[in-house]
XYZ file of C-alpha atoms in Angstrom:
690
model
C 0.000 0.000 0.000
C 1.025 3.564 -0.635
C 1.883 5.567 2.498
C -0.936 7.713 3.761
C -0.206 10.513 6.189
C -2.869 11.382 8.701
C -4.689 14.647 8.138
C -4.854 17.196 10.949
C -6.052 20.523 9.502
C -4.221 23.586 10.791
C -5.533 27.078 10.023
C -2.786 29.544 9.082
C -4.153 33.086 8.952
C -2.417 36.298 7.891
C -3.529 39.340 5.838
C -7.160 38.150 6.269
C -6.210 35.086 4.219
C -6.578 31.526 5.506
C -4.489 28.589 4.380
C -5.339 25.082 5.550
C -2.263 22.943 6.155
C -3.256 19.309 6.684
C 0.313 18.254 7.439
C 1.566 21.040 9.674
C 1.937 18.430 12.425
C 4.993 16.943 10.700
C 7.248 19.709 11.979
C 9.456 18.721 14.917
C 11.798 20.834 17.006
C 15.469 19.933 17.338
C 14.792 18.923 20.943
C 12.119 16.477 19.812
C 14.425 14.994 17.175
C 17.289 14.543 19.617
C 15.221 13.116 22.494
C 16.115 9.523 23.431
C 12.471 8.664 24.027
C 10.315 10.098 21.206
C 6.976 11.648 22.132
C 3.801 10.727 20.260
C 4.177 13.420 17.610
C 7.805 12.506 16.956
C 6.905 8.851 16.654
C 4.138 9.679 14.168
C 6.618 11.612 12.030
C 9.209 8.839 12.201
C 6.563 6.265 11.298
C 5.533 8.257 8.242
C 9.087 8.840 7.029
C 9.889 5.161 7.505
C 6.731 4.206 5.593
C 7.827 6.378 2.678
C 11.306 4.841 2.752
C 9.828 1.330 2.846
C 7.529 2.156 -0.076
C 10.471 3.503 -2.061
C 12.399 0.274 -1.503
C 9.402 -1.801 -2.538
C 8.664 0.134 -5.731
C 12.323 0.282 -6.757
C 13.231 -3.248 -5.627
C 13.278 -4.573 -9.193
C 16.130 -2.127 -9.906
C 18.293 -3.188 -6.942
C 20.824 -5.073 -9.045
C 20.909 -2.240 -11.571
C 21.435 0.288 -8.760
C 24.346 -1.759 -7.463
C 25.789 -1.937 -10.969
C 25.420 1.826 -11.403
C 26.998 2.495 -8.020
C 30.011 0.312 -8.827
C 30.230 1.871 -12.278
C 30.215 5.434 -10.889
C 32.641 4.689 -8.068
C 34.779 2.649 -10.451
C 35.621 5.763 -12.448
C 37.047 7.494 -9.369
C 40.719 7.100 -8.560
C 40.787 5.407 -5.165
C 44.258 6.582 -4.110
C 43.865 10.091 -5.438
C 45.769 13.144 -4.237
C 45.113 16.852 -4.599
C 47.551 19.253 -6.223
C 49.829 20.510 -3.415
C 49.474 24.124 -2.310
C 52.535 25.889 -0.921
C 52.079 28.104 2.104
C 54.527 29.461 4.647
C 57.294 26.930 4.029
C 55.069 23.869 3.636
C 53.285 22.035 0.848
C 49.710 21.086 1.821
C 47.584 18.420 0.140
C 44.885 15.835 0.749
C 45.055 12.242 -0.369
C 42.886 9.142 -0.299
C 44.043 5.614 0.299
C 42.600 2.670 -1.614
C 39.045 2.058 -0.415
C 39.047 5.054 1.913
C 35.850 7.059 2.223
C 37.589 9.960 3.973
C 40.697 11.966 3.177
C 44.040 12.230 4.904
C 45.111 15.856 5.324
C 48.869 16.111 4.896
C 51.844 18.428 4.464
C 55.570 18.349 3.731
C 58.260 20.919 4.348
C 59.509 22.623 1.195
C 62.906 20.971 1.093
C 64.333 17.908 -0.618
C 63.646 14.643 1.147
C 61.027 16.081 3.496
C 58.795 13.456 5.089
C 55.010 13.531 4.997
C 53.152 14.716 8.074
C 49.567 13.495 8.416
C 47.737 16.365 10.075
C 44.344 14.629 10.207
C 43.600 10.987 9.466
C 40.008 11.112 8.183
C 39.433 7.326 8.037
C 40.559 6.906 11.639
C 38.653 9.904 12.972
C 35.405 8.894 11.248
C 35.315 5.356 12.651
C 32.084 4.668 14.507
C 30.225 7.678 13.094
C 27.358 7.442 10.596
C 28.182 11.026 9.599
C 31.546 12.734 9.996
C 32.155 16.151 8.481
C 35.597 17.768 8.703
C 35.239 21.523 8.420
C 37.813 24.231 7.865
C 41.433 23.649 8.836
C 43.826 26.421 9.821
C 47.518 26.214 10.749
C 49.085 28.781 13.082
C 51.591 31.257 11.573
C 54.498 29.417 13.252
C 53.298 26.136 11.663
C 53.080 24.373 15.047
C 49.329 24.186 15.724
C 46.283 23.063 13.733
C 42.718 24.210 14.396
C 39.959 22.166 12.766
C 36.167 21.783 12.950
C 34.138 18.565 13.267
C 30.394 17.999 12.666
C 28.978 14.555 13.518
C 25.276 15.394 13.077
C 25.152 17.079 9.642
C 23.635 20.269 11.032
C 26.706 22.360 10.131
C 27.353 23.077 13.806
C 31.041 22.365 14.322
C 33.189 21.747 17.376
C 36.712 23.145 16.970
C 39.723 21.227 18.251
C 43.399 22.164 18.401
C 46.288 19.813 17.648
C 49.945 20.235 18.490
C 51.628 19.296 15.214
C 54.988 18.660 16.888
C 53.707 16.138 19.448
C 50.447 15.006 17.804
C 48.552 15.711 21.017
C 45.232 17.528 21.254
C 45.137 20.694 23.324
C 42.483 20.889 26.052
C 40.863 23.833 24.223
C 37.478 22.867 22.685
C 35.126 25.402 21.061
C 31.515 24.298 20.528
C 28.605 25.531 18.357
C 30.829 27.179 15.755
C 30.690 27.550 11.975
C 33.827 25.389 11.759
C 36.520 27.907 10.855
C 39.209 29.782 12.784
C 41.394 32.762 11.914
C 44.766 33.095 13.640
C 46.216 36.328 14.921
C 49.901 36.716 14.081
C 51.033 35.873 17.642
C 50.162 32.133 17.377
C 48.239 32.339 20.661
C 44.875 33.791 19.637
C 42.175 32.637 17.229
C 38.932 34.275 16.149
C 35.832 32.189 15.419
C 32.096 32.551 14.838
C 29.265 30.957 16.795
C 25.721 30.233 15.705
C 22.347 31.187 17.076
C 21.256 27.859 18.630
C 17.772 28.119 17.086
C 18.222 29.723 13.661
C 21.878 28.620 13.165
C 22.706 32.149 11.978
C 26.401 32.997 12.464
C 26.015 36.031 14.656
C 28.876 36.314 17.167
C 32.650 36.509 16.777
C 34.843 35.592 19.724
C 38.534 35.886 20.519
C 39.953 32.754 22.089
C 43.316 32.709 23.887
C 44.846 29.247 23.852
C 44.927 27.669 27.281
C 41.733 29.340 28.482
C 38.132 28.112 28.654
C 35.588 28.946 25.964
C 33.363 30.474 28.634
C 36.051 33.126 29.182
C 36.374 34.072 25.498
C 35.985 37.750 24.641
C 32.986 38.672 22.486
C 34.579 40.814 19.781
C 31.517 41.437 17.629
C 27.810 40.605 17.667
C 25.609 40.986 14.579
C 22.329 42.102 16.115
C 20.443 42.583 12.836
C 18.894 39.165 12.257
C 18.895 39.696 8.488
C 22.728 39.628 8.514
C 25.276 36.935 9.257
C 28.960 37.498 10.006
C 32.411 35.979 9.625
C 36.117 36.621 10.066
C 39.219 36.124 7.882
C 42.767 37.414 7.295
C 43.859 39.326 4.194
C 46.188 37.628 1.698
C 48.940 39.991 2.873
C 48.567 38.544 6.430
C 48.545 42.156 7.617
C 44.903 42.597 8.614
C 42.115 40.679 10.291
C 38.692 41.308 8.753
C 35.212 40.946 10.204
C 32.380 41.047 7.711
C 28.623 41.282 8.055
C 26.584 40.313 5.026
C 23.110 39.825 3.654
C 21.797 39.538 0.116
C 21.976 43.262 -0.632
C 24.395 44.752 1.886
C 27.825 44.155 3.415
C 29.992 45.817 6.044
C 33.676 45.203 6.889
C 35.820 45.938 9.951
C 39.597 45.644 10.081
C 42.296 45.224 12.709
C 46.068 44.990 12.458
C 46.820 41.265 12.936
C 49.896 42.217 15.012
C 47.903 44.476 17.335
C 44.974 42.381 18.538
C 44.254 44.725 21.442
C 43.648 47.574 19.031
C 40.361 48.982 17.843
C 38.346 47.374 15.048
C 37.513 50.038 12.467
C 34.650 50.037 9.965
C 35.733 50.458 6.352
C 32.355 51.677 5.069
C 29.170 51.657 7.183
C 26.477 49.374 5.847
C 23.911 50.771 3.454
C 20.964 49.119 1.787
C 21.855 47.913 -1.723
C 25.592 48.553 -1.197
C 27.799 45.482 -1.565
C 31.569 45.523 -1.183
C 34.359 42.965 -0.594
C 37.856 43.784 0.644
C 41.498 42.706 0.322
C 44.746 44.515 1.090
C 47.763 45.545 -1.016
C 50.590 47.870 0.076
C 49.008 51.068 1.454
C 45.492 50.489 0.125
C 42.430 48.368 0.515
C 41.196 46.976 -2.800
C 37.417 46.666 -2.952
C 35.029 44.980 -5.373
C 31.770 46.886 -5.131
C 28.438 47.588 -6.786
C 28.565 51.292 -5.852
C 27.064 52.922 -8.955
C 28.064 49.706 -10.726
C 25.406 47.053 -11.352
C 27.993 44.548 -12.633
C 30.551 45.586 -9.995
C 33.812 47.477 -10.329
C 37.193 47.438 -8.575
C 38.278 50.406 -6.488
C 41.042 51.183 -4.037
C 41.184 53.442 -1.020
C 43.926 54.549 1.404
C 43.970 52.604 4.671
C 43.717 55.931 6.476
C 40.588 56.975 4.527
C 38.330 54.014 3.819
C 34.790 55.337 3.374
C 33.201 55.353 -0.070
C 33.881 59.004 -0.935
C 37.589 58.054 -1.011
C 37.179 55.110 -3.377
C 39.091 55.459 -6.660
C 38.302 53.305 -9.689
C 40.915 50.707 -10.644
C 38.621 48.889 -13.083
C 35.559 50.919 -13.975
C 32.066 49.497 -14.305
C 31.167 47.874 -17.618
C 27.567 47.237 -18.556
C 28.311 44.042 -20.497
C 30.965 42.444 -18.232
C 30.438 41.100 -14.708
C 33.427 41.514 -12.381
C 33.340 38.390 -10.214
C 36.562 38.572 -8.229
C 40.226 39.505 -8.122
C 43.621 38.131 -7.031
C 46.435 40.460 -6.017
C 50.118 39.730 -6.697
C 53.210 41.874 -6.231
C 53.435 42.712 -9.944
C 50.018 41.667 -11.261
C 46.309 42.080 -10.746
C 44.230 39.108 -11.923
C 40.528 39.741 -12.520
C 37.842 37.071 -12.817
C 35.060 38.189 -15.162
C 32.006 36.853 -16.962
C 31.523 37.897 -20.583
C 28.477 36.793 -22.589
C 27.759 34.244 -19.878
C 31.213 32.617 -19.980
C 34.003 32.923 -17.411
C 37.126 34.878 -18.307
C 40.503 35.456 -16.631
C 42.203 38.799 -17.233
C 45.863 39.384 -16.281
C 46.896 43.000 -15.762
C 50.320 44.327 -14.862
C 50.251 47.154 -12.372
C 51.890 49.297 -15.079
C 48.888 48.773 -17.363
C 49.718 45.965 -19.826
C 47.034 43.286 -19.845
C 45.759 40.182 -21.647
C 43.097 37.452 -21.369
C 43.715 33.720 -21.132
C 42.252 31.852 -24.134
C 39.822 28.914 -23.968
C 38.253 26.982 -26.824
C 35.242 24.952 -25.589
C 31.766 26.331 -26.419
C 30.913 26.229 -22.695
C 33.378 25.916 -19.804
C 34.509 27.169 -16.409
C 37.901 28.764 -15.781
C 38.604 30.005 -12.252
C 41.635 31.074 -10.242
C 42.474 28.969 -7.193
C 44.905 28.660 -4.277
C 47.100 31.636 -5.171
C 48.606 32.124 -1.720
C 52.054 33.213 -2.889
C 52.241 36.992 -3.217
C 55.616 37.510 -4.929
C 55.313 35.272 -8.001
C 54.631 35.362 -11.725
C 52.780 32.035 -11.541
C 48.976 31.988 -11.543
C 47.197 28.777 -10.662
C 43.775 28.182 -12.193
C 41.254 25.393 -12.709
C 39.599 24.563 -16.011
C 36.735 22.233 -16.885
C 34.106 21.874 -19.580
C 31.271 19.448 -20.244
C 33.769 17.249 -22.108
C 37.052 18.151 -20.346
C 37.771 16.685 -16.879
C 38.742 19.084 -14.109
C 42.271 20.340 -14.799
C 44.680 22.434 -12.735
C 47.175 24.640 -14.572
C 50.052 26.890 -13.598
C 50.236 29.865 -15.936
C 53.258 32.144 -16.219
C 51.802 35.644 -16.381
C 54.998 37.000 -17.935
C 55.816 34.405 -20.622
C 52.191 33.220 -21.113
C 53.385 29.616 -20.933
C 51.420 27.123 -18.892
C 51.859 23.685 -17.360
C 49.126 21.139 -16.663
C 49.672 20.049 -13.061
C 46.845 17.550 -12.877
C 43.763 16.403 -14.757
C 41.030 14.323 -13.183
C 41.461 10.679 -14.173
C 38.469 8.667 -15.385
C 39.158 5.027 -14.554
C 37.641 1.798 -15.892
C 36.296 3.605 -18.921
C 37.159 4.240 -22.538
C 36.411 7.907 -21.958
C 38.004 10.549 -24.138
C 36.688 14.072 -24.764
C 36.461 13.406 -28.502
C 33.681 10.862 -27.923
C 31.290 13.528 -26.631
C 29.732 16.652 -28.106
C 29.149 19.929 -26.276
C 26.880 22.695 -27.545
C 25.766 26.120 -26.404
C 22.324 27.233 -27.523
C 19.851 29.978 -26.653
C 16.127 29.614 -26.016
C 13.739 32.558 -26.217
C 11.777 33.232 -23.030
C 8.200 34.486 -22.922
C 9.380 38.099 -22.704
C 11.919 37.746 -25.518
C 14.965 37.219 -23.282
C 17.601 34.839 -24.687
C 18.348 32.084 -22.151
C 21.645 30.177 -22.541
C 21.680 26.377 -22.577
C 24.738 24.137 -22.239
C 24.336 20.605 -23.626
C 26.456 17.470 -23.784
C 25.815 14.059 -25.317
C 27.761 11.137 -26.697
C 28.662 11.186 -30.364
C 26.210 9.052 -32.276
C 23.280 9.910 -30.023
C 20.373 10.557 -32.368
C 18.250 13.624 -31.712
C 14.643 12.541 -31.956
C 11.314 12.584 -30.147
C 12.386 9.346 -28.446
C 15.731 10.596 -27.115
C 15.797 10.966 -23.310
C 17.012 14.349 -22.059
C 17.709 15.465 -18.483
C 17.419 19.226 -17.940
C 19.068 20.705 -14.859
C 18.955 24.191 -13.316
C 19.171 26.104 -10.036
C 18.252 29.748 -10.602
C 18.561 31.461 -7.214
C 20.872 33.570 -5.025
C 22.867 34.717 -8.042
C 24.579 31.302 -8.148
C 25.793 30.540 -11.639
C 25.585 26.890 -12.709
C 28.790 26.158 -14.531
C 29.139 23.802 -17.527
C 31.746 21.511 -15.963
C 32.700 17.872 -16.368
C 31.197 15.031 -14.348
C 32.435 11.450 -14.570
C 29.212 10.420 -12.819
C 27.197 11.877 -15.696
C 28.842 9.450 -18.128
C 26.435 6.771 -16.876
C 23.636 8.860 -18.383
C 25.399 9.898 -21.580
C 26.660 6.407 -22.395
C 23.080 5.109 -22.215
C 21.783 7.631 -24.711
C 20.722 10.573 -22.535
C 21.307 14.163 -23.513
C 22.236 16.322 -20.515
C 21.388 20.027 -20.540
C 21.877 22.943 -18.158
C 19.399 25.814 -18.357
C 21.171 29.028 -17.276
C 17.949 30.666 -16.153
C 17.359 34.014 -14.485
C 17.954 34.056 -10.755
C 21.513 32.941 -11.406
C 24.215 35.395 -12.427
C 25.480 33.833 -15.651
C 24.603 36.858 -17.801
C 25.459 39.539 -15.242
C 23.947 41.049 -12.125
C 20.680 42.011 -13.824
C 20.197 38.324 -14.661
C 19.990 37.725 -10.921
C 17.835 40.772 -10.191
C 15.318 39.623 -12.831
C 14.867 36.247 -11.104
C 14.170 37.165 -7.466
C 11.535 38.826 -5.276
C 8.561 39.951 -7.392
C 10.266 38.691 -10.566
C 10.857 35.162 -9.241
C 8.469 33.562 -11.716
C 10.923 34.396 -14.519
C 13.053 31.582 -13.097
C 10.254 29.066 -13.585
C 9.026 30.256 -16.967
C 12.611 30.392 -18.288
C 13.047 26.732 -17.382
C 9.767 25.765 -19.008
C 10.680 27.765 -22.121
C 14.027 25.950 -22.333
C 12.237 22.588 -22.114
C 9.849 23.611 -24.873
C 12.735 24.883 -27.000
C 14.614 21.585 -26.728
C 11.480 19.721 -27.818
C 10.921 22.099 -30.741
C 14.566 21.691 -31.777
C 14.082 17.932 -32.007
C 16.268 16.897 -29.072
C 13.453 15.055 -27.275
C 9.706 15.083 -26.511
C 7.540 15.414 -23.424
C 7.441 11.623 -23.158
C 11.215 11.586 -22.686
C 12.004 14.944 -21.067
C 13.153 14.946 -17.418
C 13.915 17.733 -14.962
C 16.259 17.816 -11.985
C 16.994 20.448 -9.326
C 18.013 20.617 -5.674
C 17.421 22.923 -2.695
C 16.270 26.236 -4.245
C 16.424 24.251 -7.492
C 13.949 21.926 -5.795
C 11.632 24.918 -5.462
C 12.022 25.285 -9.223
C 11.017 21.641 -9.660
C 7.940 22.090 -7.491
C 6.886 25.218 -9.361
C 7.252 23.743 -12.851
C 5.364 20.623 -11.723
C 2.382 22.801 -10.843
C 2.709 25.143 -13.814
C 3.421 22.666 -16.612
C 3.058 19.080 -15.371
C 2.471 17.625 -18.842
C 5.842 18.858 -20.171
C 7.855 16.271 -18.235
C 7.877 12.485 -18.046
C 9.730 12.608 -14.742
C 11.045 15.107 -12.206
C 13.676 14.668 -9.487
C 13.538 17.186 -6.622
C 16.490 16.965 -4.212
C 16.207 18.505 -0.716
C 13.511 20.797 -2.177
C 12.502 24.160 -0.703
C 8.766 23.852 -1.404
C 6.835 25.317 1.546
C 7.881 28.865 0.762
C 5.211 30.906 2.544
C 5.221 29.042 5.858
C 9.017 28.889 5.994
C 9.485 32.581 5.244
C 6.889 33.466 7.881
C 8.796 31.510 10.548
C 11.859 33.454 11.663
C 13.014 30.650 13.981
C 13.928 28.488 10.980
C 17.580 28.649 9.843
C 18.200 30.993 6.889
C 14.765 32.667 6.976
C 15.579 36.175 8.221
C 18.536 36.898 5.973
C 16.714 35.618 2.903
C 14.008 38.273 2.859
C 15.949 40.085 0.120
C 15.884 36.935 -1.992
C 12.223 35.943 -1.669
C 10.590 38.886 0.108
C 9.017 39.095 3.543
C 5.500 37.593 3.485
C 4.500 39.805 6.400
C 4.178 42.352 3.608
C 0.945 41.454 1.804
C 2.368 42.132 -1.665
C 5.100 39.547 -1.129
C 2.750 37.159 0.638
C 0.354 37.126 -2.307
C 3.172 36.702 -4.821
C 4.862 33.885 -2.883
C 1.583 32.112 -2.365
C 0.945 32.228 -6.118
C 4.014 30.055 -6.848
C 4.807 28.211 -3.584
C 4.857 24.528 -4.673
C 3.208 23.180 -1.528
C 0.416 25.771 -1.563
C -0.363 25.156 -5.244
C -0.672 21.376 -5.379
C -3.959 20.618 -7.142
C -6.185 17.689 -8.001
C -4.673 16.958 -11.423
C -2.258 14.643 -13.180
C 1.428 14.940 -12.300
C 4.398 13.190 -13.959
C 6.611 10.615 -12.228
C 8.378 12.197 -9.247
C 11.327 11.276 -7.019
C 11.974 13.441 -3.941
C 15.065 13.217 -1.728
C 15.709 14.744 1.700
C 17.683 14.371 4.928
C 16.178 14.164 8.410
C 18.884 16.442 9.871
C 18.803 19.049 7.112
C 19.322 22.523 8.587
C 18.805 24.418 5.334
C 15.611 22.862 3.990
C 13.926 21.110 6.890
C 12.813 17.536 6.165
C 9.171 18.416 6.811
C 8.939 20.514 3.643
C 9.400 17.565 1.229
C 7.523 15.264 3.641
C 4.468 17.525 3.694
C 4.727 18.053 -0.053
C 4.695 14.369 -0.945
C 1.816 13.771 1.483
C -0.237 16.493 -0.204
C 0.655 15.198 -3.661
C -0.497 11.725 -2.629
C -3.721 13.208 -1.303
C -4.635 15.242 -4.388
C -2.993 13.953 -7.572
C -5.288 12.165 -10.030
C -2.767 9.961 -11.885
C -1.122 6.596 -11.261
C 2.406 7.791 -11.979
C 5.246 6.964 -9.608
C 5.672 9.191 -6.540
C 8.580 8.351 -4.221
C 10.624 9.910 -1.421
C 14.018 8.903 -0.094
C 14.613 10.368 3.382
C 18.113 9.678 4.689
C 17.602 9.460 8.448
C 21.282 10.102 9.246
C 22.253 13.087 7.079
C 21.457 16.709 6.328
C 21.418 19.033 3.331
C 24.627 17.813 1.727
C 23.869 14.107 2.006
C 26.332 11.448 3.122
C 29.763 12.561 4.324
C 31.796 9.704 2.849
C 33.473 9.986 -0.541
C 31.553 7.056 -2.063
C 28.426 6.648 0.064
C 26.719 9.650 -1.563
C 26.755 7.913 -4.940
C 24.216 5.370 -3.730
C 21.600 8.105 -3.957
C 22.936 9.048 -7.399
C 22.532 5.414 -8.463
C 18.959 5.464 -7.152
C 18.219 8.664 -9.086
C 19.657 7.275 -12.310
C 17.831 3.969 -11.851
C 14.581 5.930 -11.445
C 15.204 7.727 -14.759
C 16.389 4.612 -16.590
C 13.390 2.647 -15.382
C 11.067 5.246 -16.904
C 12.994 4.839 -20.172
C 12.898 1.029 -19.963
C 16.702 0.976 -19.880
C 17.609 -2.172 -17.968
C 21.414 -2.234 -17.945
C-alpha cells in the first residue's frame, strides 16, 4: 500500500487570508528529534518517514541489481588513491590524499625541502570510525606552523566543534570550542584565534569571539555581535597577512571591519558603514584596501582606497564598471592584478600588470569554467587556475603571467572507462523566453546519439541567489550519456550567468521568470528535435527543488519525470517563521510575506500551496532528516499532499536519509548510492535495464 499521512487541519491566517495545512503536524523541534524517548508526535513523524522509505524500496526493488551496478560503475571511475595538487604556504606544501578504499581523506603536508617526510595532520578514516556522519570543516595552521585548528560535525547540522592539535607532538590541546561555523582565523602571535558561533535556534552565524589558547571557551571575549537578524557574520585574514577582517553580510548589503593582525588589542575600524543595496568585498595591497563593489556599478567594479581613509567618498576606480561584463573577483600579486570576469555568460581570466599591460587567457570549448584557485604566494609570476568543460575533466594549470606559458599540473582521471573528450559533443544554444529574453543552454551528449522525439534528455537548473551553474565535467554523468541521454543545463534568471541584472530579474517579485525560463528551455529543446515530453526529465536541488515544485504545478504535462532533491517547497510558511535557519537573511531573496504584496506573490508560486487535483508526472523526492537548510518536513508535507490530491497513477517516491542533512552522506563514495537510485529511477522510466 502507498503511504498515507494522517490529516490534521491547521488554520494559518495572515492578511485576512486563511491557508489550511493538513500536514503542519509533521514539523518537529530539534529537541524532539534529539530526544532519546520520542513523544507521540515525533513517533508519528518517524513512522511516516519510515513508511515512505519502505515504499520507495518496494517500488524500486526490481532495480536493486541495476542500482548496485550503477553504483560500482560510478565509483569505479574514481581514482581510489587520489591526491590533490599541493598548495605551498609558509614553508610547507599542503595536500589531501585518499588511500585505496578510503571514504575519507588524509590531510597532509611536507616541508619545502628535498627529502622532506610527509606529516599526516588529520587521518580522516581513523577519525570517522564509529560515526554514521563525519564532516571535517575548515582547517587552519598557526603562523608558526606548530598548531592546527579544525572543525568537526557529527550530526550534519553544520554546527562544528573546533579542536586544536599540536603538530609537533600530535597531542590535542584541552581547548574545545563548541557551536561554531567550523573555521578559525589566527592572529599573528600564534596564541589567539577568532571564530564565529551560531544562534542555537536559527543557526545564523552572529557572534565573533577571541579565544586565547589555554583558556576556557566560557572566558572568550565577544569581539563582535551581529544584532540585525537579516545579517550573518564571519572573520578572515587578508592575503597579505597584515589585517584581520570581520564582515557582516546579507543579500543586498555588506559591512567590513579591520584590525592589524599584530595588534589584537587595538580597535576594530569600519571600512564603510552598511547601506541598503551597497555590496563591497575587501582585500589589502601595500598602502590600500582593494574593494570589489556595486557602488554605482550594477555589474561591480574594482576600487582602491587609502587605509587611512576608507569610506566610499575616497574610493578610486581601478577597473571601472562595464555594462556588459560582470566583475566576479580579483587576485592580487606583487606585480600583477588578476581579474575574474564573466563575458556573454562565460568565465574569463584577465591578467593585468600594475603598469597597465594586460591580456586574457584563451579557452576553446563552447561552454566551460575557468577560475583562479589557491594563489597564496604573493611575490610570483605564476597563476594557478582550474579549467573544466562538459567534455574536459577538471584540470589544474600553472600559468606564467609573464611568458604566457602554462603547465598542466593535474587532470582528473576517469578510470575503468574508454572515456576521451572526442567521444562527446558539447553545444551552447539559446532559447527565447516568454518576454523575448535569450536564455543560454549548455548541452552534452555522446557522439552518435540521435536527436529525436524518443531521445531521453535530463534538464538541470538552479536559478537562485545569483549562483551561476557552470558547464563543468562530471564522470558520474557518463552513466547517463553512455546510455543515450542528452544532458542540458538551463542558465535561467535568478543565477548570475549573464550579469547582475540576470539575478535581479529572477528574485523577489520577478521570481516567476526563473520558472518560466526553465519551461521555455524545455519547450525549445522539444521544438529543436532533441526530445519530446514523453522523454524529457527535470532535476533540481534545494532552491532548485523549489524550481522543480513550481514547474510541476505550472506545466506538469511537459515532463515524463522530475527529481527534486532537498527541495525548498513550503515557501510561505518557511518565510513566515523566523526561527527556521536561513529565513531572516533571505528576505531580500524571496521577500518578507509579512508584507501582503510579497505574501500574495509567494503564495501564487509556492509549490506546496499550489498542489492541485490533477495529473502529475513521475516524481522522485530526496531529503535528509537532519537538514538545517531545507527542513525535512517541507518535502515530507509536499509528498503527502501530492499523494492526497494527484489524479494519476504515476510513480511518486521519497528517499529520506535518516542520518544526514542538506549535503547528504559525508563519505566519498556513500553519496553515490543516492545518485545510483536517481539514475535507476530515470532509466526505469525509459525502460533501460542495464
